[in-house]
Short mmCIF file of C-alpha atoms and ligand atoms in Angstrom, two decimals:
data_model
loop_
_atom_site.label_atom_id
_atom_site.label_comp_id
_atom_site.label_asym_id
_atom_site.label_seq_id
_atom_site.Cartn_x
_atom_site.Cartn_y
_atom_site.Cartn_z
CA MET A 19 -90.79 -54.21 -40.65
CA THR A 20 -93.94 -55.82 -41.94
CA ILE A 21 -92.08 -57.26 -44.94
CA ARG A 22 -89.34 -58.69 -42.73
CA LYS A 23 -91.97 -60.32 -40.38
CA GLY A 24 -93.59 -61.86 -43.57
CA LEU A 25 -90.43 -63.25 -44.74
CA PHE A 26 -89.65 -64.71 -41.40
CA ILE A 27 -92.88 -66.58 -41.37
CA PHE A 28 -92.45 -67.99 -44.72
CA LEU A 29 -89.04 -69.47 -44.05
CA PRO A 30 -89.22 -73.27 -44.30
CA LEU A 31 -89.42 -74.89 -40.84
CA ALA A 32 -86.70 -77.34 -41.79
CA PHE A 33 -84.23 -74.51 -42.49
CA LEU A 34 -84.94 -72.91 -39.14
CA ALA A 35 -84.35 -76.33 -37.39
CA THR A 36 -80.75 -76.49 -38.79
CA LEU A 37 -79.80 -73.14 -37.21
CA PRO A 38 -78.15 -73.58 -33.71
CA ALA A 39 -79.20 -70.00 -32.96
CA GLY A 40 -77.34 -69.81 -29.81
CA GLY A 41 -78.51 -73.05 -28.62
CA ALA A 42 -76.99 -75.92 -26.77
CA ASP A 43 -74.48 -76.78 -29.39
CA ALA A 44 -73.25 -73.21 -29.69
CA LEU A 45 -69.87 -72.02 -28.11
CA GLN A 46 -70.67 -70.32 -24.88
CA VAL A 47 -69.10 -66.82 -24.57
CA ALA A 48 -69.19 -64.37 -21.60
CA SER A 49 -68.28 -60.79 -22.34
CA PHE A 50 -67.28 -57.92 -19.89
CA SER A 51 -67.20 -55.40 -22.75
CA THR A 52 -70.26 -54.08 -24.69
CA ILE A 53 -68.03 -53.67 -27.74
CA LEU A 54 -66.66 -57.24 -27.54
CA THR A 55 -70.17 -58.50 -27.15
CA GLU A 56 -71.05 -57.00 -30.34
CA ILE A 57 -67.93 -58.36 -32.21
CA ALA A 58 -68.43 -61.78 -30.85
CA ARG A 59 -72.07 -61.84 -31.91
CA GLN A 60 -71.27 -60.46 -35.28
CA VAL A 61 -68.33 -62.65 -36.05
CA GLY A 62 -69.72 -65.69 -34.24
CA GLY A 63 -73.27 -65.67 -35.69
CA ASN A 64 -75.29 -68.75 -34.93
CA HIS A 65 -72.29 -70.76 -33.73
CA VAL A 66 -71.99 -68.73 -30.42
CA SER A 67 -74.12 -67.73 -27.53
CA VAL A 68 -72.79 -64.48 -26.02
CA ALA A 69 -73.74 -63.40 -22.48
CA GLY A 70 -73.05 -59.54 -22.26
CA LEU A 71 -72.34 -59.09 -18.69
CA VAL A 72 -71.52 -55.39 -18.73
CA ARG A 73 -74.67 -54.05 -20.28
CA PRO A 74 -75.20 -51.12 -22.60
CA GLY A 75 -75.37 -47.92 -20.68
CA GLN A 76 -73.47 -49.44 -17.60
CA ASP A 77 -70.33 -47.39 -16.62
CA PRO A 78 -67.64 -50.18 -16.86
CA HIS A 79 -65.43 -48.34 -14.31
CA GLU A 80 -68.15 -48.78 -11.66
CA TYR A 81 -69.39 -52.19 -12.78
CA GLN A 82 -69.25 -55.03 -10.27
CA PRO A 83 -70.07 -58.65 -11.41
CA THR A 84 -73.26 -60.02 -9.66
CA PRO A 85 -73.36 -63.66 -8.58
CA ASP A 86 -75.34 -64.40 -11.68
CA ASP A 87 -72.73 -62.78 -13.83
CA LEU A 88 -69.90 -64.73 -12.20
CA LYS A 89 -71.93 -68.01 -12.82
CA LYS A 90 -72.35 -67.26 -16.53
CA ALA A 91 -68.47 -66.45 -16.67
CA ALA A 92 -67.75 -69.89 -14.94
CA ASP A 93 -69.97 -71.60 -17.39
CA ALA A 94 -68.52 -70.03 -20.52
CA GLN A 95 -65.91 -71.65 -22.75
CA LEU A 96 -64.47 -68.21 -23.63
CA ILE A 97 -64.45 -65.06 -21.52
CA LEU A 98 -63.89 -61.85 -23.27
CA LEU A 99 -62.27 -58.95 -21.31
CA SER A 100 -61.40 -55.18 -22.31
CA GLY A 101 -58.03 -55.51 -20.67
CA LYS A 102 -55.68 -52.64 -20.12
CA HIS A 103 -56.57 -52.84 -16.33
CA LEU A 104 -60.20 -51.84 -16.86
CA GLU A 105 -61.53 -54.96 -15.19
CA HIS A 106 -60.54 -54.09 -11.47
CA TYR A 107 -62.75 -57.05 -10.36
CA LEU A 108 -60.69 -59.67 -12.41
CA GLU A 109 -59.69 -61.58 -9.35
CA LYS A 110 -63.36 -62.35 -8.58
CA VAL A 111 -63.82 -63.57 -12.04
CA GLN A 112 -60.79 -65.88 -11.74
CA GLN A 113 -61.88 -67.19 -8.41
CA ALA A 114 -65.35 -67.95 -9.77
CA THR A 115 -64.08 -69.72 -12.94
CA GLY A 116 -61.18 -71.57 -11.18
CA GLY A 117 -59.21 -71.14 -14.30
CA LYS A 118 -61.83 -73.11 -16.42
CA GLY A 119 -62.33 -71.81 -19.93
CA GLU A 120 -60.37 -69.54 -21.96
CA SER A 121 -59.93 -65.88 -20.99
CA LEU A 122 -58.96 -63.32 -23.71
CA SER A 123 -57.82 -59.87 -22.79
CA VAL A 124 -58.42 -58.18 -26.24
CA GLY A 125 -57.25 -54.86 -25.22
CA ASP A 126 -53.85 -56.02 -24.07
CA ALA A 127 -53.02 -57.03 -27.57
CA LEU A 128 -53.77 -53.68 -29.02
CA PRO A 129 -51.33 -50.69 -29.43
CA ASN A 130 -51.22 -48.61 -26.26
CA LEU A 131 -51.56 -44.93 -25.15
CA LYS A 132 -49.90 -44.05 -22.00
CA MET A 133 -51.37 -41.28 -19.76
CA LYS A 134 -50.35 -39.86 -16.48
CA ALA A 135 -52.32 -41.65 -13.55
CA ASP A 136 -54.36 -39.22 -11.23
CA PRO A 137 -52.68 -39.83 -7.90
CA ASP A 138 -56.23 -39.42 -6.33
CA GLU A 139 -57.88 -42.27 -8.35
CA PRO A 140 -57.49 -45.53 -6.57
CA GLU A 141 -58.09 -47.61 -9.78
CA ALA A 142 -55.46 -45.47 -11.73
CA LYS A 143 -52.96 -45.58 -8.86
CA ALA A 144 -53.17 -49.38 -8.56
CA ALA A 145 -52.47 -49.76 -12.31
CA ALA A 146 -49.80 -47.20 -12.63
CA ASP A 147 -46.16 -47.93 -13.65
CA ARG A 148 -42.85 -46.73 -11.91
CA ASN A 149 -43.33 -43.34 -13.61
CA GLY A 150 -46.90 -42.78 -12.54
CA MET A 151 -48.15 -43.65 -16.20
CA ILE A 152 -51.03 -45.87 -16.82
CA ASP A 153 -52.43 -47.72 -19.97
CA ASP A 154 -55.48 -45.73 -21.41
CA PRO A 155 -58.14 -48.55 -21.34
CA HIS A 156 -60.66 -46.86 -23.92
CA TRP A 157 -59.26 -48.52 -27.05
CA TRP A 158 -62.74 -48.94 -28.60
CA ASN A 159 -62.98 -45.27 -29.21
CA SER A 160 -60.66 -45.96 -32.24
CA VAL A 161 -62.22 -47.71 -35.26
CA VAL A 162 -59.04 -49.13 -36.24
CA ASN A 163 -58.53 -50.76 -32.78
CA VAL A 164 -61.95 -52.26 -33.26
CA GLU A 165 -60.86 -53.64 -36.54
CA ARG A 166 -57.92 -55.25 -34.78
CA ALA A 167 -60.12 -56.69 -31.97
CA THR A 168 -62.35 -58.28 -34.75
CA LEU A 169 -59.37 -60.11 -36.09
CA ILE A 170 -58.34 -61.29 -32.63
CA VAL A 171 -61.85 -62.47 -31.62
CA ARG A 172 -62.18 -64.24 -35.07
CA ASP A 173 -58.84 -66.00 -34.57
CA GLU A 174 -59.95 -67.20 -31.02
CA LEU A 175 -63.21 -68.47 -32.17
CA ILE A 176 -61.52 -70.40 -34.91
CA LYS A 177 -59.11 -71.93 -32.37
CA LEU A 178 -61.93 -73.07 -30.06
CA ASP A 179 -64.21 -74.14 -32.93
CA PRO A 180 -62.25 -74.95 -36.03
CA ALA A 181 -65.10 -76.90 -37.76
CA ASN A 182 -66.87 -73.48 -38.31
CA ARG A 183 -63.65 -71.61 -39.62
CA ALA A 184 -65.19 -70.61 -42.92
CA ASP A 185 -68.14 -68.89 -41.23
CA TYR A 186 -66.15 -67.05 -38.82
CA GLU A 187 -63.95 -65.88 -41.50
CA SER A 188 -66.75 -64.68 -43.74
CA ASN A 189 -68.80 -63.07 -40.88
CA ALA A 190 -65.58 -61.18 -39.77
CA LYS A 191 -64.88 -59.99 -43.45
CA ALA A 192 -68.38 -58.56 -43.68
CA TYR A 193 -68.20 -56.84 -40.14
CA LEU A 194 -64.61 -55.42 -41.14
CA ALA A 195 -66.08 -54.02 -44.41
CA LYS A 196 -68.60 -52.05 -42.42
CA LEU A 197 -65.92 -50.84 -39.99
CA SER A 198 -63.77 -49.70 -42.79
CA GLN A 199 -66.67 -47.70 -44.22
CA LEU A 200 -67.28 -46.37 -40.81
CA ASP A 201 -63.66 -45.00 -40.51
CA ALA A 202 -63.76 -43.46 -44.00
CA TRP A 203 -66.96 -41.62 -43.05
CA ALA A 204 -65.55 -40.48 -39.73
CA LYS A 205 -62.49 -38.97 -41.53
CA ARG A 206 -64.64 -37.16 -44.08
CA LYS A 207 -66.91 -35.82 -41.35
CA VAL A 208 -63.98 -34.59 -39.10
CA ALA A 209 -62.45 -32.86 -42.33
CA GLU A 210 -65.34 -30.53 -42.02
CA LEU A 211 -63.80 -29.08 -38.90
CA PRO A 212 -60.67 -26.98 -39.19
CA ARG A 213 -57.68 -28.55 -37.29
CA ASP A 214 -57.41 -25.53 -34.88
CA MET A 215 -60.87 -26.37 -33.78
CA ARG A 216 -60.55 -29.81 -32.93
CA LYS A 217 -60.56 -29.25 -29.06
CA LEU A 218 -62.54 -31.86 -27.27
CA VAL A 219 -63.64 -31.09 -23.72
CA THR A 220 -65.23 -34.21 -22.14
CA SER A 221 -66.37 -35.35 -18.77
CA HIS A 222 -63.72 -37.93 -18.30
CA ASP A 223 -60.53 -38.79 -20.24
CA ALA A 224 -61.94 -41.44 -22.56
CA PHE A 225 -61.20 -40.13 -26.00
CA GLN A 226 -57.41 -40.15 -26.43
CA TYR A 227 -57.52 -42.83 -29.12
CA LEU A 228 -60.09 -40.98 -31.11
CA ALA A 229 -58.19 -37.87 -30.65
CA LYS A 230 -55.08 -39.53 -31.95
CA ASP A 231 -56.80 -40.98 -35.02
CA TYR A 232 -58.57 -37.76 -36.02
CA GLY A 233 -56.30 -35.09 -34.76
CA PHE A 234 -58.14 -33.75 -31.75
CA LYS A 235 -56.68 -32.35 -28.48
CA VAL A 236 -58.59 -33.67 -25.44
CA TYR A 237 -59.20 -31.74 -22.29
CA ALA A 238 -60.89 -33.85 -19.63
CA ILE A 239 -62.80 -32.87 -16.44
CA GLU A 240 -62.20 -36.23 -14.78
CA GLY A 241 -59.30 -38.60 -15.23
CA VAL A 242 -59.22 -41.96 -17.12
CA SER A 243 -61.74 -43.41 -14.57
CA THR A 244 -65.00 -42.03 -13.38
CA GLU A 245 -64.59 -42.72 -9.76
CA THR A 246 -62.99 -39.73 -8.42
CA GLU A 247 -64.27 -36.03 -8.28
CA PRO A 248 -61.97 -33.48 -10.00
CA SER A 249 -60.08 -31.10 -7.84
CA ASP A 250 -61.07 -27.44 -7.71
CA ARG A 251 -57.58 -26.49 -8.99
CA HIS A 252 -57.98 -28.79 -11.97
CA ILE A 253 -61.42 -27.23 -12.67
CA ALA A 254 -60.03 -23.57 -12.50
CA GLU A 255 -57.24 -24.62 -14.98
CA LEU A 256 -59.62 -26.16 -17.25
CA ILE A 257 -61.96 -23.10 -17.34
CA ASP A 258 -58.87 -20.93 -18.11
CA GLU A 259 -57.92 -23.20 -20.99
CA ILE A 260 -61.53 -23.15 -22.41
CA LYS A 261 -61.75 -19.44 -22.36
CA LYS A 262 -58.22 -18.91 -23.75
CA GLU A 263 -58.83 -21.56 -26.46
CA ALA A 264 -62.34 -20.10 -27.11
CA VAL A 265 -63.92 -23.53 -27.25
CA LYS A 266 -67.47 -23.43 -28.32
CA ALA A 267 -68.91 -26.34 -26.74
CA ILE A 268 -68.12 -29.26 -24.33
CA PHE A 269 -69.77 -32.50 -23.88
CA LEU A 270 -71.59 -34.73 -21.45
CA GLU A 271 -71.47 -38.55 -21.21
CA ASN A 272 -74.36 -41.01 -21.08
CA THR A 273 -73.20 -42.58 -18.06
CA LEU A 274 -72.07 -39.60 -16.01
CA ASN A 275 -73.60 -36.93 -13.86
CA PRO A 276 -73.71 -33.64 -15.81
CA LYS A 277 -73.25 -31.31 -12.80
CA VAL A 278 -69.62 -30.16 -13.14
CA THR A 279 -69.77 -29.78 -16.97
CA VAL A 280 -72.88 -27.61 -16.62
CA GLU A 281 -71.03 -25.47 -14.03
CA ILE A 282 -68.21 -25.00 -16.43
CA THR A 283 -70.49 -23.84 -19.26
CA GLN A 284 -71.71 -21.11 -16.97
CA GLU A 285 -68.18 -20.04 -16.01
CA THR A 286 -66.94 -20.02 -19.60
CA GLY A 287 -69.83 -19.25 -21.97
CA ALA A 288 -69.12 -22.56 -23.71
CA ARG A 289 -72.45 -24.41 -24.52
CA ILE A 290 -73.24 -28.07 -23.89
CA GLY A 291 -72.50 -29.79 -27.19
CA GLY A 292 -74.52 -32.97 -26.48
CA THR A 293 -74.04 -36.23 -24.92
CA LEU A 294 -71.28 -38.79 -25.98
CA TYR A 295 -70.92 -42.51 -25.49
CA ALA A 296 -67.52 -42.62 -23.94
CA ASP A 297 -67.47 -46.14 -22.20
CA GLY A 298 -69.03 -48.33 -24.78
CA LEU A 299 -72.52 -48.99 -26.20
CA GLY A 300 -75.67 -47.50 -24.66
CA GLU A 301 -79.19 -46.85 -25.35
CA GLY A 302 -80.57 -45.19 -28.59
CA ASP A 303 -77.89 -44.20 -31.22
CA GLY A 304 -75.20 -46.16 -29.30
CA SER A 305 -76.97 -49.40 -29.19
CA THR A 306 -74.61 -50.44 -31.99
CA TYR A 307 -71.02 -49.51 -32.52
CA ASP A 308 -71.64 -48.00 -35.88
CA GLY A 309 -74.30 -45.84 -34.38
CA MET A 310 -72.24 -45.02 -31.40
CA VAL A 311 -69.27 -43.65 -33.57
CA ARG A 312 -71.46 -41.92 -35.91
CA HIS A 313 -73.40 -40.24 -32.93
CA ASN A 314 -70.04 -39.24 -31.25
CA ILE A 315 -68.35 -37.75 -34.34
CA THR A 316 -71.44 -36.01 -35.69
CA THR A 317 -72.09 -34.44 -32.21
CA ILE A 318 -68.50 -33.41 -31.72
CA VAL A 319 -68.01 -32.00 -35.25
CA ASP A 320 -71.36 -30.21 -35.56
CA SER A 321 -71.17 -28.61 -32.18
CA LEU A 322 -67.58 -27.23 -32.65
CA LYS A 323 -68.05 -25.96 -36.04
ZN1 LIG B 16 -64.08 -44.45 -19.29
#
């Protein structure tokens, strides 16, 4: 830390003056996803100024934009959205911006997982198709999806600011190299856990993309959103399943109440394996995407072993 501070002080002032550093010349971006906020900052570097409107540790299913958030969205040249129906407040954003600025629904351009909509969840019901299926919005829990999202954000920044194409390309390349290392690490870590022990019991149904990438089966207490309490019948079925499958540990989430999960441990003898970052970045380990994935995978694998 001391060394870094020292280097900073000795940077020539003329060099500092040439950096836009998110100043008036920078491309103004407003992001409704903590993951996309990180991607935009990494790829955009000094050429963008990103307002992260959904903040780390905030539950994106429950989030509502404040008047100040809406003003920032209205002032932005680019609005980044998670997509896959996660932004149930989208109409408010559209009203506030009046169609001004570009809006990019990144998740909608990514491969999709369909899941059964819980008829008791208003958010899920509104988004369900004719067969009662919805798109799983939690695409960021697949590293490969975050790589794809990086390319999408890179191309959008180049489109809006072609003069800085070379910087966006090289920033994206560096970030993608880190993501590729992260995915390789995750595969090695998961390989420590025999396939028949890859049973992930979580607070809400947020890890289907991770499960698909790394060969887990997910059992979720709540549905794809976090807004509805699970039924007694669903909890009873889950308890039977955990006992039958002899699942050793089940997991809490950083943005959710642990009450039901703790009750299930008392009924089943499974222990609490730790707390996962399900819905994006948070405090501590989960303040970066790399840290979040390493925390989640390590917690899951080490607790189920
Ligand atoms: Zn979620």
